[in-house]
CSV table of C-alpha atoms in Angstrom, one decimal:
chain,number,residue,atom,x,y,z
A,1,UNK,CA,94.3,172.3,139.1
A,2,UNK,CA,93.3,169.5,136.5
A,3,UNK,CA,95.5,166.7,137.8
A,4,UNK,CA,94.6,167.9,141.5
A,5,UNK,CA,90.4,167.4,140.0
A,6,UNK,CA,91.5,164.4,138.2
A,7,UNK,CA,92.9,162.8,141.2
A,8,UNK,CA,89.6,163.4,143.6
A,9,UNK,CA,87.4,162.1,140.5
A,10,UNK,CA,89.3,159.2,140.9
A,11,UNK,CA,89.0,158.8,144.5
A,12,UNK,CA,85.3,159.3,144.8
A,13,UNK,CA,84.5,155.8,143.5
A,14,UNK,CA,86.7,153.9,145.8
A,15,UNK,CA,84.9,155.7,149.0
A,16,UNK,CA,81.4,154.4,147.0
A,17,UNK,CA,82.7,151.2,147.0
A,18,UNK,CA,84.4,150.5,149.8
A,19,UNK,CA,81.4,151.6,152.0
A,20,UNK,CA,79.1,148.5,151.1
A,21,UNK,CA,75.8,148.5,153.2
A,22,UNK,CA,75.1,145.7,152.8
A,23,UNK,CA,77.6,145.0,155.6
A,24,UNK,CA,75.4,146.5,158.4
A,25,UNK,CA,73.1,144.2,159.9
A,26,UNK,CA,71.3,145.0,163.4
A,27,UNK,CA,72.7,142.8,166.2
A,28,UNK,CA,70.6,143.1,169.1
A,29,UNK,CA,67.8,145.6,170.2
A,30,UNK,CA,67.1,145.8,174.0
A,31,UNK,CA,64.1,146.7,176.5
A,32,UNK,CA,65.7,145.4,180.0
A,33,UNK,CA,63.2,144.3,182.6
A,34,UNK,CA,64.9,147.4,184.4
A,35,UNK,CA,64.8,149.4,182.1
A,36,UNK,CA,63.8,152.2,183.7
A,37,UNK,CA,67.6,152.8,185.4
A,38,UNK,CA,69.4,151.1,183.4
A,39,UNK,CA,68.1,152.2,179.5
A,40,UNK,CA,67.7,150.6,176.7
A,41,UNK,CA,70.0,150.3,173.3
A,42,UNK,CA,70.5,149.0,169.5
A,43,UNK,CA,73.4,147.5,168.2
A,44,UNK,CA,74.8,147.5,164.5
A,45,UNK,CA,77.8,145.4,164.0
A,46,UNK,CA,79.6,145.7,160.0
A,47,UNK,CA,80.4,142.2,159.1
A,48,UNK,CA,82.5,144.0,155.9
A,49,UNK,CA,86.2,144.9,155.1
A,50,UNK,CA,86.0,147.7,155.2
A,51,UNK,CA,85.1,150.7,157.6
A,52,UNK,CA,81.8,152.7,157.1
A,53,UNK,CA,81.1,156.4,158.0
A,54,UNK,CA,77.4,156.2,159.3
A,55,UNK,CA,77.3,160.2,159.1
A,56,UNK,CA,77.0,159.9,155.4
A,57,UNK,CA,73.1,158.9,155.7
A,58,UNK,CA,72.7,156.2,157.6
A,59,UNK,CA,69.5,156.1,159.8
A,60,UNK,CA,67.3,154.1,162.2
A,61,UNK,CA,63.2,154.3,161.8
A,62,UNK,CA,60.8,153.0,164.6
A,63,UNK,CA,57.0,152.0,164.1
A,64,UNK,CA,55.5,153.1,167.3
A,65,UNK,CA,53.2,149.8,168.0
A,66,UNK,CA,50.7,148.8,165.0
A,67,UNK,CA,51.3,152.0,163.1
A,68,UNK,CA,51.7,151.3,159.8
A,69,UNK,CA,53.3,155.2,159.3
A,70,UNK,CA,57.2,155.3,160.8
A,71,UNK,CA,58.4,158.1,162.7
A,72,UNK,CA,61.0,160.6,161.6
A,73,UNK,CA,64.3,158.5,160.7
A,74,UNK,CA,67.3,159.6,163.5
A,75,UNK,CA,70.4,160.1,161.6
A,76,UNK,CA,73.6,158.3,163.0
A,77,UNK,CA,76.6,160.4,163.0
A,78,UNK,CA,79.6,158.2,163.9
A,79,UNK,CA,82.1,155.3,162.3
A,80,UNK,CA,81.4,151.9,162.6
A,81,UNK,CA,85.2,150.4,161.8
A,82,UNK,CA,85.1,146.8,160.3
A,83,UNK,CA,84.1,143.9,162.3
A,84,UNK,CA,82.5,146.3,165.1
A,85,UNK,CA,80.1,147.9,166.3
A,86,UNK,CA,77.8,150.7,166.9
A,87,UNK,CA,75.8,150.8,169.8
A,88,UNK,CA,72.9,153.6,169.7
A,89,UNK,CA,71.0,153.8,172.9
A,90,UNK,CA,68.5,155.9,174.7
A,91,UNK,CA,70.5,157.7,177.5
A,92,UNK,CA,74.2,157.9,177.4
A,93,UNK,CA,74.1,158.4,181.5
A,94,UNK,CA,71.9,155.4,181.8
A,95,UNK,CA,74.0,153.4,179.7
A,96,UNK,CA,77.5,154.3,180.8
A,97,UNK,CA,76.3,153.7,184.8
A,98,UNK,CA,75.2,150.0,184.0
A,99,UNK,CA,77.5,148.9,181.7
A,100,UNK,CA,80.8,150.8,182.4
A,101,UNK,CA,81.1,151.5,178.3
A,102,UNK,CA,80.2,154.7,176.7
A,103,UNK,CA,77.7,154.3,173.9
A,104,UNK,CA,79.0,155.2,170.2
A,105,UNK,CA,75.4,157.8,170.1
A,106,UNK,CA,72.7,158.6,172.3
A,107,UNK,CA,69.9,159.6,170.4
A,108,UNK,CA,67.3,160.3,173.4
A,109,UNK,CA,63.9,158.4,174.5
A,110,UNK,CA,60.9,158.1,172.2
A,111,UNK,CA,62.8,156.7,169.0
A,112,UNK,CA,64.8,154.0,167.8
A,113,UNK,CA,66.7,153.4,170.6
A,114,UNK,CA,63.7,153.6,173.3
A,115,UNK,CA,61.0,150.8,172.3
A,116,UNK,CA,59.3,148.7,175.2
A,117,UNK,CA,59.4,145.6,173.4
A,118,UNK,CA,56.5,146.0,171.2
A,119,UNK,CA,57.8,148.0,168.1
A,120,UNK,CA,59.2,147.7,164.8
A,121,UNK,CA,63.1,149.2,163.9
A,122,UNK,CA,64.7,149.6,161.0
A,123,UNK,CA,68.1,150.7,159.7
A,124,UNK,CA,68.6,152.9,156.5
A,125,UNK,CA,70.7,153.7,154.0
A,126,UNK,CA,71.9,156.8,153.2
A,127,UNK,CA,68.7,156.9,150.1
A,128,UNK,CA,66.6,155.9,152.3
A,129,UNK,CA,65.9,152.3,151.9
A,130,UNK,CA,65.6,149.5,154.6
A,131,UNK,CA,68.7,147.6,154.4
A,132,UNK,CA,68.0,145.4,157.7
A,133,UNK,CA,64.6,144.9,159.7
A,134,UNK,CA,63.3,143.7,163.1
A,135,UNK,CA,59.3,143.3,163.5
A,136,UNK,CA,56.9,143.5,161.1
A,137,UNK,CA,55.7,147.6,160.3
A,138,UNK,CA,51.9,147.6,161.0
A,139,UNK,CA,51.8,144.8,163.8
A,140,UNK,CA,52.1,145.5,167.0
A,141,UNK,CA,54.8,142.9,168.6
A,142,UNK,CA,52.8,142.1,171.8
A,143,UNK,CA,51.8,138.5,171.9
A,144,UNK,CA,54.3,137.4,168.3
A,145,UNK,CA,57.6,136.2,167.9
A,146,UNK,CA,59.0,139.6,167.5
A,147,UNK,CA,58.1,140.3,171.0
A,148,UNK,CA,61.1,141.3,173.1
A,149,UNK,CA,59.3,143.3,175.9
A,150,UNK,CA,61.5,143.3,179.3
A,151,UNK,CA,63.7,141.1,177.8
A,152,UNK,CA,65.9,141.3,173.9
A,153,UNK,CA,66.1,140.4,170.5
A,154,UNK,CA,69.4,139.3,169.6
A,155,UNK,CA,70.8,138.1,166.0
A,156,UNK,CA,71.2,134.6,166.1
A,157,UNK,CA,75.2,133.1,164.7
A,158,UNK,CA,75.7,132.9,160.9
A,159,UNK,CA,73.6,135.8,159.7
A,160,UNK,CA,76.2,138.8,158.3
A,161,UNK,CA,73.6,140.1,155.7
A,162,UNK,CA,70.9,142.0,157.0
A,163,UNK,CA,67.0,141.6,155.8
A,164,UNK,CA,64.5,143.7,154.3
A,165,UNK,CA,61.7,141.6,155.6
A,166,UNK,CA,61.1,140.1,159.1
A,167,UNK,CA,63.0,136.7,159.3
A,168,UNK,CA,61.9,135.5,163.0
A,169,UNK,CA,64.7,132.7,162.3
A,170,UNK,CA,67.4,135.0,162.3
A,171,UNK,CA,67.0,136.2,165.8
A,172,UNK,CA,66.3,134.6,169.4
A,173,UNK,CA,64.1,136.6,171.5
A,174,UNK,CA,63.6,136.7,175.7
A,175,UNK,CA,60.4,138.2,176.6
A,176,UNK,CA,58.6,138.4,179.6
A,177,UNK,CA,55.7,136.4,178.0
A,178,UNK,CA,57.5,133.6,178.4
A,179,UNK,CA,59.8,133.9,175.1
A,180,UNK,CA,63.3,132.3,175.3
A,181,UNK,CA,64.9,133.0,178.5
A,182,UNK,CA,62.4,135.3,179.9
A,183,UNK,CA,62.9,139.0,181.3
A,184,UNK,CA,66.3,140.0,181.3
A,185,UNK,CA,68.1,142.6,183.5
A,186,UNK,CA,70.8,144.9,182.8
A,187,UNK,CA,73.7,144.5,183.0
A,188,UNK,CA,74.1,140.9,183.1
A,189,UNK,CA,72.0,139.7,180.8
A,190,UNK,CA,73.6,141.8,178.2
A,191,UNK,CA,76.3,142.5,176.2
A,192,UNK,CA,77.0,145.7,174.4
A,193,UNK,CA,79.2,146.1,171.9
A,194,UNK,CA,79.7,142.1,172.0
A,195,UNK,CA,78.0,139.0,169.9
A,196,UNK,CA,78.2,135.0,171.2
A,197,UNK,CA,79.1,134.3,167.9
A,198,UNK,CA,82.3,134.0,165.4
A,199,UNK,CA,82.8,137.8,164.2
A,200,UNK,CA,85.0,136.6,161.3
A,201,UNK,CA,88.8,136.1,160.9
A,202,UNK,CA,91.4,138.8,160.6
A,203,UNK,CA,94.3,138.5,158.1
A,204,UNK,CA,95.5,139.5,154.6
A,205,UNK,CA,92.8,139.6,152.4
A,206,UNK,CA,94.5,140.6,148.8
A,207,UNK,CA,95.0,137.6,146.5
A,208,UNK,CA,98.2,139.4,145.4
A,209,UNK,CA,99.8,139.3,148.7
A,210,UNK,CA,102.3,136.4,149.4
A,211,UNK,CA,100.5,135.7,153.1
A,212,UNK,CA,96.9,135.6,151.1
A,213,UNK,CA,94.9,134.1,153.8
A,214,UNK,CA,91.8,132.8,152.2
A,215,UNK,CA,89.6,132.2,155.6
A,216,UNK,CA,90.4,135.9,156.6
A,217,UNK,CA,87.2,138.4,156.5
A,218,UNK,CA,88.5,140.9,158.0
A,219,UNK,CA,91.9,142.3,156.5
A,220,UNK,CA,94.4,143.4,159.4
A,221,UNK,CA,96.9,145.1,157.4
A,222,UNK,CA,99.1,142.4,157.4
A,223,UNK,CA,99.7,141.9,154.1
A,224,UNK,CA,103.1,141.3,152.2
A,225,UNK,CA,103.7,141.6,148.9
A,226,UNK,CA,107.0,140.0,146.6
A,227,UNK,CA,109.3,142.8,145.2
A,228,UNK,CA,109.1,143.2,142.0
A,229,UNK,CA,110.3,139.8,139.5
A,230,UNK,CA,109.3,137.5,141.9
A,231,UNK,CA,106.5,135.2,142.7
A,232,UNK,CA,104.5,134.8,145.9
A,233,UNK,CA,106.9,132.2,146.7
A,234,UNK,CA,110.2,134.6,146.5
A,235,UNK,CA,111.2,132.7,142.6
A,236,UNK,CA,112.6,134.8,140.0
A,237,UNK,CA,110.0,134.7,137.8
A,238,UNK,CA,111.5,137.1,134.2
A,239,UNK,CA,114.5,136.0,132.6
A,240,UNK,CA,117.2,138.9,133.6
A,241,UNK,CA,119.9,138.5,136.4
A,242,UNK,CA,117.1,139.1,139.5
C-alpha cells in the first residue's frame, strides 16, 4: 500500500502541471443577426501542450449589461485537447441545425453563452479567478468597442495568452452599429470550432528527442529518442564496445 500511495503522490503534481491555464484564452463570442434560429455560442481554444480537463473547475461568468455584480459562474464539464477547442453555446439543437457540428456543451439561454451583444464574459479558473476577459464588468457594451450585437467578437491572430483586463486590441468586432463588417448571419459568417489564424505547429517537443523540432507548439507524439550510449546523432558516445 505504501509504494502504491507513493506512486499517486508522485503523480499528482504532473496533472498540476501539465494543466496550465494559462493556455485557455476565449476565441470568439457570438450574437448572430439571426440569432433567434440559429443561437448563439463561445469558443475557448488551449494554445498549450498539453490537454486540459475543464470539469476540474473551469467556468464562464456573464455581466448582464452595466451590472457591476456577475451572475452565477456555469461550470464546463468537458476536455479541451491541445490546440482545440471548446465551443459552449446556448442551444445544442440550434447550433447543430445551422452549423452541422455538435457543440462540446450547451449550457442553456440566459448565461454565458446567450448575450445580445451588450454584455461582459469571463472564463475562470478552477479558484475562481478571471484568467481571460471580453468587455469591461460594469459598462454596458452598447455604443463601445466591445460591442458585438448581431454581429461577433473574434480574437484577433497572435494572441495565445488570455487577459485579465479588456484589451479592445486583441479582438475585431462586427456589430450592427456599424463595427467591422457589420451584422453577421449564421452560418456563414461563422466558424465554430475554427480560427483564421496559425494554431501553432505540431511536432516533437522534448529537447532530448533526436527529431527535437524547435518551431513545434504542439507535441504530436512523434518523438524518437537514441538508445542508450548514443547521441541524438546515432555516435557512440561512452568508451565500451557499443
Amino acid at each position: 500500500m505504501k509504494n502504491k500511495l507513493h506512486f499517486y503522490l508522485l503523480f499528482i503534481p504532473f496533472l498540476v502541471f501539465s494543466q496550465n491555464p494559462s493556455d485557455l484564452i476565449i476565441t470568439e463570442i457570438t450574437d448572430p443577426q439571426n440569432s433567434s434560429t440559429a443561437g448563439r455560442y463561445v469558443e475557448i481554444y488551449n494554445s498549450g501542450n498539453h490537454d486540459i480537463d475543464l470539469s476540474t473547475g473551469y467556468a464562464l461568468v456573464r455581466w448582464t449589461n452595466a451590472n457591476v455584480s456577475p451572475q452565477s459562474s456555469v461550470p464546463l464539464t468537458g476536455m479541451i485537447l491541445a490546440g482545440n477547442f471548446y465551443v459552449v453555446c446556448n442551444s445544442a439543437t440550434k447550433f447543430t441545425a445551422t452549423y452541422g457540428l455538435s457543440p462540446s456543451q450547451d449550457i442553456g439561454a440566459g448565461g454565458p453563452a446567450d448575450s445580445n451583444g451588450d454584455d461582459n464574459i469571463a472564463l475562470l479558473d478552477p479558484n475562481g479567478v478571471v484568467i481571460d476577459i471580453f468587455g469591461v464588468p460594469g459598462v454596458d457594451g452598447s455604443g463601445t468597442p466591445h460591442e458585438f450585437e448581431d454581429g461577433r467578437a473574434e480574437r484577433t491572430c497572435g494572441v495565445i495568452i488570455g487577459s485579465t483586463s479588456w484589451l479592445s486590441g486583441e479582438w475585431n468586432i462586427d456589430n450592427d452599429s456599424g463595427g467591422g463588417d457589420g451584422p453577421q448571419y449564421a452560418p456563414a459568417d461563422f466558424d465554430p470550432f475554427a480560427w483564421a489564424c496559425p494554431l501553432g505547429v505540431s511536432g516533437c517537443t522534448d529537447p532530448a528527442a533526436s527529431n527535437y523540432d524547435p518551431n513545434a507548439t504542439i507535441d504530436d507524439g512523434s518523438c524518437i529518442y537514441p538508445d542508450t550510449n548514443f547521441d541524438c546523432d546515432g555516435n557512440c558516445i561512452v568508451d565500451i564496445d557499443c
